[in-house]
Amino acid sequence: MGFTLLEMLVVLTVLALASGLTALALRDGASQRLEQEGVRLAALLEAARLESRTTGRTISWSVASPMRPSPAGQAADFQFGDGAPMATATAARPATHSAVNPPDPLQRLPRRWLHEGTQAEVIGARVVVLGPDPILPPQRIRLRLGREAVVIGTDGLGPFRLESGAPP
């Protein structure tokens, strides 16, 4: 009343195929974290681009320099600022806030990566310029986390987004 050898081999083959397909379907944790960083950065860039268009001022994004603190005086991995040369956002507006002089929306944007070890580089430039013109030059940013890399870019007309098949 047991199983035949053939039945056992069929069951083992099915289990081996199922576990092999499961292993292929699971994604590397680093690539998932990097994709999450890329989608978040694209959303932040679009928010800053919208702010630039509505206020009429030029906003830029760059990787923060470890030698220079962020405008808020906190540690930062990246920063938003006024103008193409990276001026601080606080330099454009006085530090006091009132109904006449509201706080700068750029100060509320995050400046840290979600995952430690994430690195970024602007491809072909020092900074990413986010307006106020409706048509921008094509711009790309490469994000790295460990051995994984993704590229976020815009053609200047469309929004920033993860580029599929981009070279690392």
Backbone as ProteinMPNN parsed JSONL, in Angstrom:
{"seq_chain_A": "MGFTLLEMLVVLTVLALASGLTALALRDGASQRLEQEGVRLAALLEAARLESRTTGRTISWSVASPMRPSPAGQAADFQFGDGAPMATATAARPATHSAVNPPDPLQRLPRRWLHEGTQAEVIGARVVVLGPDPILPPQRIRLRLGREAVVIGTDGLGPFRLESGAPP", "coords_chain_A": {"N_chain_A": [[0.821, -1.189, 0.0], [1.971, 1.24, -0.566], [3.76, 3.93, -2.194], [4.68, 3.91, -5.624], [7.878, 3.742, -7.228], [7.944, 5.29, -9.531], [5.827, 7.11, -9.11], [6.867, 8.542, -6.94], [9.113, 9.734, -8.163], [7.841, 11.418, -10.013], [6.502, 13.2, -8.301], [8.724, 14.354, -6.977], [9.964, 15.59, -9.173], [8.028, 17.482, -9.921], [8.019, 19.06, -7.575], [10.678, 19.99, -7.65], [10.648, 21.543, -10.015], [8.73, 23.477, -9.29], [9.989, 24.746, -7.092], [12.252, 25.74, -8.374], [11.133, 27.571, -10.227], [9.989, 29.339, -8.419], [12.255, 30.384, -7.168], [13.356, 31.775, -9.328], [11.374, 33.661, -9.698], [11.504, 35.265, -7.462], [12.761, 38.41, -6.592], [15.877, 40.129, -6.35], [16.714, 41.618, -3.264], [18.154, 44.033, -3.16], [17.726, 45.123, -5.704], [14.993, 45.615, -5.606], [14.881, 47.524, -3.536], [16.378, 49.551, -4.726], [14.806, 50.163, -6.947], [12.59, 51.172, -5.592], [13.762, 53.465, -4.465], [14.308, 54.825, -6.851], [11.743, 55.302, -7.974], [10.694, 56.91, -5.964], [12.507, 59.103, -6.026], [11.981, 60.048, -8.618], [9.344, 60.934, -8.254], [9.794, 62.974, -6.347], [11.382, 64.722, -7.862], [9.524, 65.457, -9.807], [7.664, 66.786, -8.195], [9.205, 68.98, -7.35], [9.661, 70.091, -9.841], [7.083, 70.868, -10.549], [6.663, 72.8, -8.545], [8.571, 74.649, -9.39], [7.505, 75.424, -11.859], [5.058, 76.601, -11.042], [5.847, 78.698, -9.368], [7.622, 80.085, -10.914], [10.341, 80.154, -10.607], [13.737, 79.024, -10.953], [14.611, 75.789, -10.144], [16.897, 73.487, -8.806], [18.44, 70.218, -8.607], [20.752, 68.267, -6.841], [23.412, 65.986, -6.027], [24.268, 65.83, -2.68], [27.042, 67.489, -1.273], [29.522, 66.183, 0.854], [31.071, 68.018, 2.141], [29.642, 70.324, 2.367], [26.962, 71.533, 4.226], [23.393, 70.868, 4.152], [20.748, 73.216, 3.156], [19.064, 73.39, 5.406], [20.797, 72.844, 7.388], [21.141, 70.252, 8.134], [22.301, 66.845, 7.825], [22.55, 65.584, 4.527], [21.691, 63.607, 1.661], [21.063, 64.303, -0.864], [20.035, 67.343, -2.524], [17.76, 70.083, -2.972], [17.659, 73.187, -4.635], [17.718, 76.765, -5.33], [18.075, 77.975, -8.594], [20.442, 77.272, -11.279], [23.33, 77.126, -10.756], [24.234, 75.685, -7.747], [22.654, 77.176, -5.414], [21.627, 77.878, -2.084], [18.367, 77.033, -0.927], [17.375, 78.548, 1.124], [18.627, 80.931, 0.836], [17.268, 82.357, -1.027], [14.923, 83.134, 0.119], [13.849, 84.94, 3.0], [14.543, 83.887, 6.412], [12.472, 84.088, 8.283], [9.032, 83.298, 8.775], [5.764, 84.041, 7.707], [2.336, 85.013, 7.143], [2.573, 86.568, 4.896], [5.071, 85.869, 4.018], [5.457, 82.832, 3.371], [6.693, 79.544, 4.429], [9.364, 77.994, 2.586], [8.484, 75.639, 0.166], [10.366, 73.804, -0.757], [11.908, 73.18, 1.421], [10.489, 71.259, 2.76], [10.757, 68.959, 1.33], [12.105, 65.655, 1.215], [15.564, 64.831, 1.959], [17.168, 62.714, 2.229], [18.206, 59.351, 1.437], [16.137, 56.445, 1.325], [17.3, 54.006, 1.802], [20.294, 53.025, 3.197], [23.488, 53.452, 1.739], [22.773, 53.956, -0.837], [23.649, 55.535, -3.826], [24.081, 58.345, -5.995], [24.423, 59.798, -9.253], [24.545, 62.522, -11.442], [24.112, 62.303, -14.809], [26.223, 63.515, -17.192], [26.185, 66.162, -16.296], [26.407, 68.572, -13.568], [24.243, 69.249, -11.998], [20.663, 68.784, -11.87], [18.355, 70.547, -13.663], [15.256, 71.992, -12.993], [13.274, 73.601, -14.258], [11.991, 76.971, -14.711], [10.876, 76.599, -17.207], [8.617, 75.027, -19.523], [9.628, 73.112, -21.246], [12.382, 71.153, -20.907], [15.926, 70.399, -21.029], [16.973, 67.078, -22.042], [17.532, 64.903, -19.295], [19.368, 62.854, -17.013], [19.733, 60.571, -14.286], [21.785, 58.417, -12.501], [21.27, 55.821, -10.274], [22.75, 53.917, -7.696], [23.062, 50.926, -5.837], [24.858, 48.883, -4.063], [25.748, 46.354, -6.276], [23.78, 46.821, -8.058], [22.06, 48.948, -10.421], [20.095, 51.702, -11.543], [18.507, 53.884, -13.9], [17.158, 57.083, -13.92], [15.198, 59.244, -15.779], [14.342, 61.961, -18.028], [12.895, 63.091, -21.052], [12.66, 65.72, -21.339], [10.215, 66.722, -22.05], [8.315, 64.893, -21.025], [7.476, 63.313, -17.84], [9.852, 62.627, -15.133], [11.115, 59.345, -14.939], [11.681, 55.83, -14.278], [13.988, 54.371, -16.419], [13.625, 51.843, -18.736], [15.691, 49.075, -19.444], [18.029, 50.516, -19.289], [21.52, 51.221, -19.453], [23.776, 50.071, -16.902]], "CA_chain_A": [[0.0, 0.0, 0.0], [2.844, 2.401, -0.621], [3.874, 4.611, -3.477], [5.649, 3.305, -6.522], [9.056, 4.568, -7.508], [7.567, 6.244, -10.572], [5.023, 8.164, -8.478], [7.779, 9.365, -6.133], [9.923, 10.541, -9.08], [6.974, 12.461, -10.576], [6.296, 14.195, -7.239], [9.979, 15.07, -6.792], [10.171, 16.435, -10.347], [7.105, 18.619, -9.812], [8.529, 19.925, -6.501], [11.894, 20.659, -8.125], [10.241, 22.594, -10.963], [8.048, 24.551, -8.555], [10.962, 25.519, -6.313], [13.093, 26.467, -9.331], [10.383, 28.723, -10.739], [9.838, 30.277, -7.311], [13.544, 31.063, -7.0], [13.503, 32.727, -10.425], [10.382, 34.726, -9.564], [11.898, 36.166, -6.382], [13.723, 39.417, -7.024], [16.927, 40.492, -5.409], [16.287, 42.681, -2.362], [18.815, 45.293, -3.529], [17.083, 45.702, -6.882], [13.701, 46.149, -5.173], [15.133, 48.764, -2.791], [16.834, 50.559, -5.673], [13.638, 50.583, -7.718], [11.81, 52.014, -4.695], [14.457, 54.763, -4.418], [14.144, 55.479, -8.147], [10.365, 55.796, -8.099], [10.566, 58.023, -5.008], [13.246, 60.256, -6.545], [11.239, 60.582, -9.763], [8.209, 61.689, -7.707], [10.326, 64.199, -5.741], [11.788, 65.616, -8.949], [8.305, 65.996, -10.419], [7.104, 67.754, -7.246], [10.025, 70.192, -7.447], [9.417, 70.657, -11.176], [5.792, 71.558, -10.451], [6.909, 73.998, -7.748], [9.291, 75.576, -10.253], [6.572, 75.962, -12.872], [4.029, 77.447, -10.43], [6.43, 79.909, -8.788], [8.412, 80.794, -11.918], [11.761, 80.215, -10.25], [14.519, 77.865, -11.356], [14.954, 74.89, -9.043], [17.847, 72.467, -9.235], [18.667, 69.079, -7.727], [22.112, 67.739, -6.958], [23.892, 65.115, -4.967], [24.829, 66.698, -1.644], [28.47, 67.383, -1.012], [29.765, 65.966, 2.281], [31.779, 69.175, 2.685], [28.724, 71.454, 2.498], [25.701, 71.091, 4.817], [22.184, 71.225, 3.421], [20.226, 74.509, 3.573], [18.476, 73.319, 6.742], [21.867, 72.574, 8.329], [21.122, 68.831, 8.475], [22.985, 65.971, 6.872], [21.703, 65.318, 3.364], [22.26, 62.804, 0.595], [20.802, 65.095, -2.068], [19.42, 68.608, -2.124], [17.087, 70.944, -3.928], [18.055, 74.57, -4.413], [17.314, 77.751, -6.324], [19.025, 78.313, -9.642], [21.267, 76.213, -11.848], [24.429, 76.888, -9.836], [23.543, 75.239, -6.556], [22.508, 78.107, -4.301], [20.743, 77.269, -1.1], [16.98, 77.47, -1.029], [17.1, 79.548, 2.14], [19.193, 82.204, 0.423], [16.31, 83.05, -1.869], [13.836, 83.631, 0.955], [14.258, 85.197, 4.384], [14.303, 82.76, 7.305], [11.238, 84.247, 9.048], [7.843, 82.889, 8.052], [4.525, 84.696, 8.107], [1.312, 84.854, 6.106], [3.089, 87.239, 3.71], [6.279, 85.157, 3.631], [5.286, 81.447, 3.823], [7.922, 78.737, 4.349], [9.715, 77.481, 1.265], [8.078, 74.226, 0.012], [11.536, 72.953, -0.98], [12.434, 72.753, 2.713], [9.722, 70.105, 3.227], [11.097, 67.773, 0.543], [13.152, 64.824, 1.841], [16.931, 65.009, 1.478], [17.896, 61.483, 2.558], [17.767, 58.128, 0.782], [15.44, 55.516, 2.203], [18.165, 52.875, 2.082], [21.694, 53.407, 3.344], [24.353, 52.913, 0.698], [22.323, 54.408, -2.15], [24.479, 56.602, -4.382], [23.524, 58.917, -7.219], [25.259, 60.686, -10.056], [23.865, 63.151, -12.567], [24.843, 61.91, -16.008], [26.507, 64.592, -18.137], [26.049, 67.5, -15.714], [26.582, 68.606, -12.109], [22.934, 69.379, -11.369], [19.467, 68.616, -12.701], [17.594, 71.793, -13.641], [13.844, 71.61, -12.994], [12.321, 74.608, -14.718], [10.533, 76.959, -14.812], [10.411, 76.402, -18.579], [7.878, 73.773, -19.68], [10.462, 72.15, -21.965], [13.714, 71.107, -20.321], [16.821, 69.502, -21.773], [16.949, 65.705, -21.52], [18.378, 64.771, -18.113], [19.374, 61.497, -16.472], [20.406, 60.34, -13.008], [22.044, 56.999, -12.246], [21.266, 55.422, -8.867], [23.437, 52.643, -7.445], [22.982, 50.325, -4.507], [25.645, 47.663, -4.24], [26.075, 46.119, -7.684], [22.605, 47.16, -8.864], [21.977, 50.338, -10.889], [18.955, 52.093, -12.366], [18.614, 55.241, -14.422], [15.93, 57.871, -13.932], [15.421, 60.266, -16.778], [13.261, 62.628, -18.727], [13.279, 63.611, -22.362], [12.464, 67.163, -21.267], [8.771, 66.977, -22.169], [7.59, 63.999, -20.142], [7.932, 63.287, -16.443], [10.969, 61.763, -14.779], [10.68, 57.972, -14.675], [12.704, 54.804, -14.434], [14.178, 53.995, -17.813], [13.778, 50.387, -18.877], [16.814, 48.653, -20.266], [19.1, 51.505, -19.256], [22.79, 50.599, -19.085], [24.233, 50.423, -15.557]], "C_chain_A": [[0.867, 1.256, 0.0], [2.81, 3.041, -1.992], [4.897, 3.882, -4.343], [6.796, 4.271, -6.754], [8.733, 5.639, -8.553], [6.749, 7.399, -9.993], [5.906, 9.101, -7.653], [8.642, 10.253, -7.035], [9.105, 11.67, -9.697], [6.76, 13.563, -9.542], [7.569, 15.008, -7.029], [10.272, 16.007, -7.969], [9.281, 17.67, -10.292], [7.583, 19.589, -8.726], [9.791, 20.673, -6.936], [11.575, 21.779, -9.101], [9.587, 23.762, -10.244], [9.039, 25.389, -7.758], [11.903, 26.297, -7.23], [12.406, 27.695, -9.887], [10.184, 29.773, -9.658], [11.132, 31.062, -7.109], [13.77, 32.082, -8.11], [12.556, 33.907, -10.282], [10.752, 35.713, -8.464], [12.955, 37.133, -6.89], [14.733, 39.669, -5.929], [16.451, 41.66, -4.562], [16.896, 44.027, -2.724], [18.132, 45.925, -4.734], [15.704, 46.259, -6.534], [13.882, 47.467, -4.434], [15.554, 49.88, -3.741], [15.68, 51.057, -6.54], [12.737, 51.488, -6.879], [12.438, 53.405, -4.593], [14.242, 55.535, -5.72], [12.753, 56.06, -8.331], [10.148, 56.993, -7.17], [11.283, 59.273, -5.518], [12.525, 60.872, -7.734], [10.047, 61.404, -9.281], [8.67, 62.999, -7.072], [10.746, 65.205, -6.813], [10.574, 66.239, -9.629], [7.633, 67.015, -9.507], [7.88, 69.07, -7.308], [9.836, 70.877, -8.798], [8.099, 71.436, -11.192], [5.918, 72.846, -9.646], [7.614, 75.062, -8.588], [8.363, 76.232, -11.27], [5.563, 76.913, -12.243], [4.599, 78.736, -9.861], [7.245, 80.713, -9.787], [9.88, 80.903, -11.575], [12.452, 78.93, -10.687], [14.888, 77.072, -10.109], [15.902, 73.84, -9.592], [17.949, 71.375, -8.183], [20.092, 68.62, -7.92], [22.383, 66.772, -5.824], [24.568, 66.019, -3.951], [26.311, 66.429, -1.473], [28.673, 67.134, 0.476], [30.459, 67.154, 2.94], [30.84, 70.347, 2.953], [27.408, 70.961, 3.097], [24.525, 71.527, 3.958], [21.68, 72.577, 3.902], [19.633, 74.489, 4.968], [19.534, 73.026, 7.802], [21.932, 71.116, 8.756], [21.928, 68.052, 7.443], [22.026, 65.637, 5.738], [22.459, 64.438, 2.379], [22.113, 63.506, -0.75], [20.084, 66.355, -1.631], [18.772, 69.303, -3.301], [17.509, 72.365, -3.609], [17.534, 75.467, -5.515], [18.429, 77.948, -7.328], [19.844, 77.136, -10.107], [22.563, 76.03, -11.073], [23.803, 76.664, -8.468], [23.615, 76.266, -5.434], [21.57, 77.457, -3.295], [19.353, 77.853, -1.235], [16.671, 78.55, -0.003], [17.671, 80.909, 1.743], [18.193, 83.017, -0.388], [15.18, 83.668, -1.065], [14.36, 83.914, 2.355], [13.849, 84.032, 5.284], [12.997, 82.889, 8.082], [10.043, 83.914, 8.173], [6.643, 83.627, 8.609], [3.51, 84.442, 7.012], [1.781, 85.49, 4.805], [4.287, 86.473, 3.145], [6.182, 83.696, 4.114], [6.594, 80.67, 3.722], [8.123, 78.182, 2.941], [9.309, 76.015, 1.162], [9.258, 73.291, -0.225], [12.107, 72.422, 0.334], [11.713, 71.524, 3.253], [10.059, 68.827, 2.451], [12.192, 66.971, 1.256], [14.511, 65.06, 1.189], [17.797, 63.786, 1.759], [17.343, 60.32, 1.75], [17.039, 57.264, 1.797], [16.367, 54.401, 2.665], [19.623, 53.321, 2.097], [22.538, 52.728, 2.268], [23.93, 53.314, -0.707], [23.199, 55.573, -2.589], [23.854, 57.085, -5.68], [24.587, 59.723, -7.941], [24.406, 61.239, -11.191], [24.719, 62.861, -13.794], [24.999, 63.117, -16.934], [26.36, 66.004, -17.598], [26.337, 67.415, -14.215], [25.246, 68.604, -11.387], [21.839, 69.069, -12.383], [18.661, 69.902, -12.552], [16.124, 71.461, -13.875], [12.903, 72.752, -13.356], [12.839, 75.998, -14.54], [9.999, 76.729, -16.223], [9.667, 75.077, -18.702], [8.675, 72.699, -20.415], [11.877, 72.263, -21.412], [14.628, 70.276, -21.209], [16.677, 68.078, -21.229], [17.948, 65.58, -20.368], [18.246, 63.364, -17.554], [20.174, 61.446, -15.176], [20.577, 58.834, -12.849], [22.07, 56.774, -10.735], [21.946, 54.071, -8.75], [23.203, 52.221, -5.994], [23.663, 48.968, -4.617], [26.035, 47.517, -5.696], [24.928, 46.493, -8.608], [22.641, 48.635, -9.261], [20.698, 50.523, -11.686], [19.189, 53.521, -12.827], [17.225, 55.865, -14.419], [16.165, 58.976, -14.936], [14.146, 60.886, -17.295], [13.784, 63.066, -20.08], [13.115, 65.121, -22.42], [11.006, 67.548, -21.39], [7.983, 66.167, -21.16], [8.131, 64.055, -18.725], [9.196, 62.453, -16.277], [10.405, 60.383, -14.482], [11.865, 57.029, -14.814], [12.794, 54.42, -15.899], [14.384, 52.497, -17.894], [14.934, 50.082, -19.808], [17.955, 49.642, -20.287], [20.407, 50.819, -18.852], [23.212, 50.998, -17.682], [25.453, 51.221, -15.673]], "O_chain_A": [[0.45, 2.266, 0.566], [1.958, 2.74, -2.829], [5.862, 3.31, -3.835], [6.681, 5.47, -6.501], [9.209, 6.77, -8.452], [6.969, 8.552, -10.362], [5.71, 10.316, -7.669], [8.879, 11.414, -6.701], [9.623, 12.77, -9.886], [6.832, 14.744, -9.881], [7.501, 16.231, -6.915], [10.78, 17.11, -7.765], [9.732, 18.778, -10.583], [7.557, 20.803, -8.929], [9.953, 21.853, -6.626], [12.169, 22.854, -9.024], [9.864, 24.919, -10.562], [8.941, 26.616, -7.748], [12.31, 27.407, -6.89], [13.026, 28.752, -10.007], [10.206, 30.969, -9.946], [11.097, 32.275, -6.902], [14.323, 33.152, -7.855], [12.881, 35.022, -10.69], [10.357, 36.877, -8.523], [13.922, 36.731, -7.537], [14.473, 39.452, -4.745], [15.847, 42.596, -5.085], [16.23, 45.057, -2.611], [17.975, 47.145, -4.78], [15.286, 47.268, -7.103], [13.138, 48.419, -4.666], [15.135, 51.026, -3.579], [15.594, 52.25, -6.831], [12.181, 52.459, -7.392], [11.729, 54.411, -4.631], [14.02, 56.745, -5.702], [12.606, 57.191, -8.796], [9.499, 57.968, -7.546], [10.737, 60.374, -5.453], [12.464, 62.096, -7.85], [9.765, 62.463, -9.841], [8.014, 64.028, -7.236], [10.491, 66.402, -6.68], [10.596, 67.417, -9.985], [7.087, 68.007, -9.99], [7.284, 70.147, -7.317], [9.85, 72.105, -8.882], [8.011, 72.519, -11.771], [5.347, 73.871, -10.019], [7.283, 76.244, -8.501], [8.431, 77.438, -11.508], [5.236, 77.937, -12.843], [3.922, 79.764, -9.863], [7.534, 81.886, -9.552], [10.598, 81.681, -12.202], [11.822, 77.877, -10.779], [15.414, 77.623, -9.142], [15.728, 73.36, -10.713], [17.592, 71.575, -7.022], [20.589, 68.587, -9.046], [21.683, 66.746, -4.811], [25.358, 66.885, -4.324], [26.766, 65.287, -1.524], [28.052, 67.813, 1.293], [30.436, 67.283, 4.164], [31.198, 71.267, 3.688], [26.788, 70.057, 2.537], [24.643, 72.44, 3.14], [22.123, 73.057, 4.946], [19.697, 75.504, 5.662], [19.214, 72.964, 8.989], [22.703, 70.774, 9.653], [22.198, 68.533, 6.342], [20.834, 65.431, 5.964], [23.683, 64.504, 2.268], [22.929, 63.327, -1.654], [19.583, 66.437, -0.51], [19.171, 69.14, -4.453], [17.696, 72.714, -2.443], [16.979, 74.996, -6.509], [19.596, 78.073, -6.955], [19.935, 76.119, -9.418], [22.902, 74.894, -10.743], [22.909, 77.415, -8.079], [24.525, 76.23, -4.606], [20.798, 76.567, -3.652], [19.182, 79.014, -1.607], [15.795, 79.384, -0.232], [17.235, 81.934, 2.267], [18.276, 84.244, -0.424], [14.545, 84.622, -1.515], [15.231, 83.194, 2.844], [12.927, 83.282, 4.962], [12.453, 81.87, 8.508], [10.036, 84.208, 6.978], [6.516, 83.818, 9.819], [3.798, 83.727, 6.052], [1.432, 85.015, 3.725], [4.488, 86.436, 1.931], [6.757, 83.353, 5.147], [7.508, 81.088, 3.011], [7.163, 77.937, 2.209], [9.74, 75.209, 1.987], [9.164, 72.101, 0.074], [12.714, 71.352, 0.366], [12.249, 70.819, 4.108], [9.685, 67.732, 2.872], [13.107, 67.556, 1.837], [14.597, 65.438, 0.02], [19.01, 63.816, 1.554], [16.159, 60.297, 1.415], [17.304, 57.35, 2.996], [16.24, 53.905, 3.785], [20.117, 53.915, 1.139], [22.316, 51.564, 1.936], [24.647, 53.042, -1.67], [23.459, 56.49, -1.81], [23.18, 56.327, -6.377], [25.516, 60.255, -7.335], [23.64, 60.509, -11.819], [25.917, 63.146, -13.805], [24.006, 63.673, -17.404], [26.407, 66.96, -18.372], [26.492, 66.326, -13.664], [25.118, 68.034, -10.303], [22.066, 69.091, -13.593], [18.323, 70.3, -11.437], [15.778, 70.749, -14.818], [11.816, 72.843, -12.787], [14.019, 76.188, -14.244], [8.784, 76.669, -16.415], [10.042, 74.101, -18.053], [8.427, 71.507, -20.229], [12.489, 73.331, -21.445], [14.148, 69.524, -22.057], [16.297, 67.897, -20.072], [19.068, 66.084, -20.45], [17.178, 62.754, -17.605], [21.151, 62.173, -14.995], [19.631, 58.07, -13.039], [22.8, 57.45, -10.01], [21.752, 53.189, -9.587], [23.156, 53.039, -5.076], [23.114, 48.027, -5.191], [26.589, 48.442, -6.291], [25.093, 46.481, -9.828], [23.182, 49.469, -8.535], [20.268, 49.627, -12.412], [19.962, 54.268, -12.228], [16.25, 55.255, -14.857], [17.233, 59.588, -14.94], [13.039, 60.412, -17.04], [14.966, 63.374, -20.235], [13.402, 65.735, -23.448], [10.598, 68.594, -20.885], [7.082, 66.692, -20.507], [9.108, 64.748, -18.442], [9.566, 61.677, -17.158], [9.353, 60.254, -13.855], [12.9, 57.375, -15.382], [11.775, 54.171, -16.543], [15.231, 51.945, -17.193], [15.128, 50.746, -20.826], [18.774, 49.618, -21.206], [20.4, 49.93, -18.0], [23.028, 52.152, -17.296], [26.02, 51.633, -14.66]]}, "name": "protein", "num_of_chains": 1, "seq": "MGFTLLEMLVVLTVLALASGLTALALRDGASQRLEQEGVRLAALLEAARLESRTTGRTISWSVASPMRPSPAGQAADFQFGDGAPMATATAARPATHSAVNPPDPLQRLPRRWLHEGTQAEVIGARVVVLGPDPILPPQRIRLRLGREAVVIGTDGLGPFRLESGAPP"}
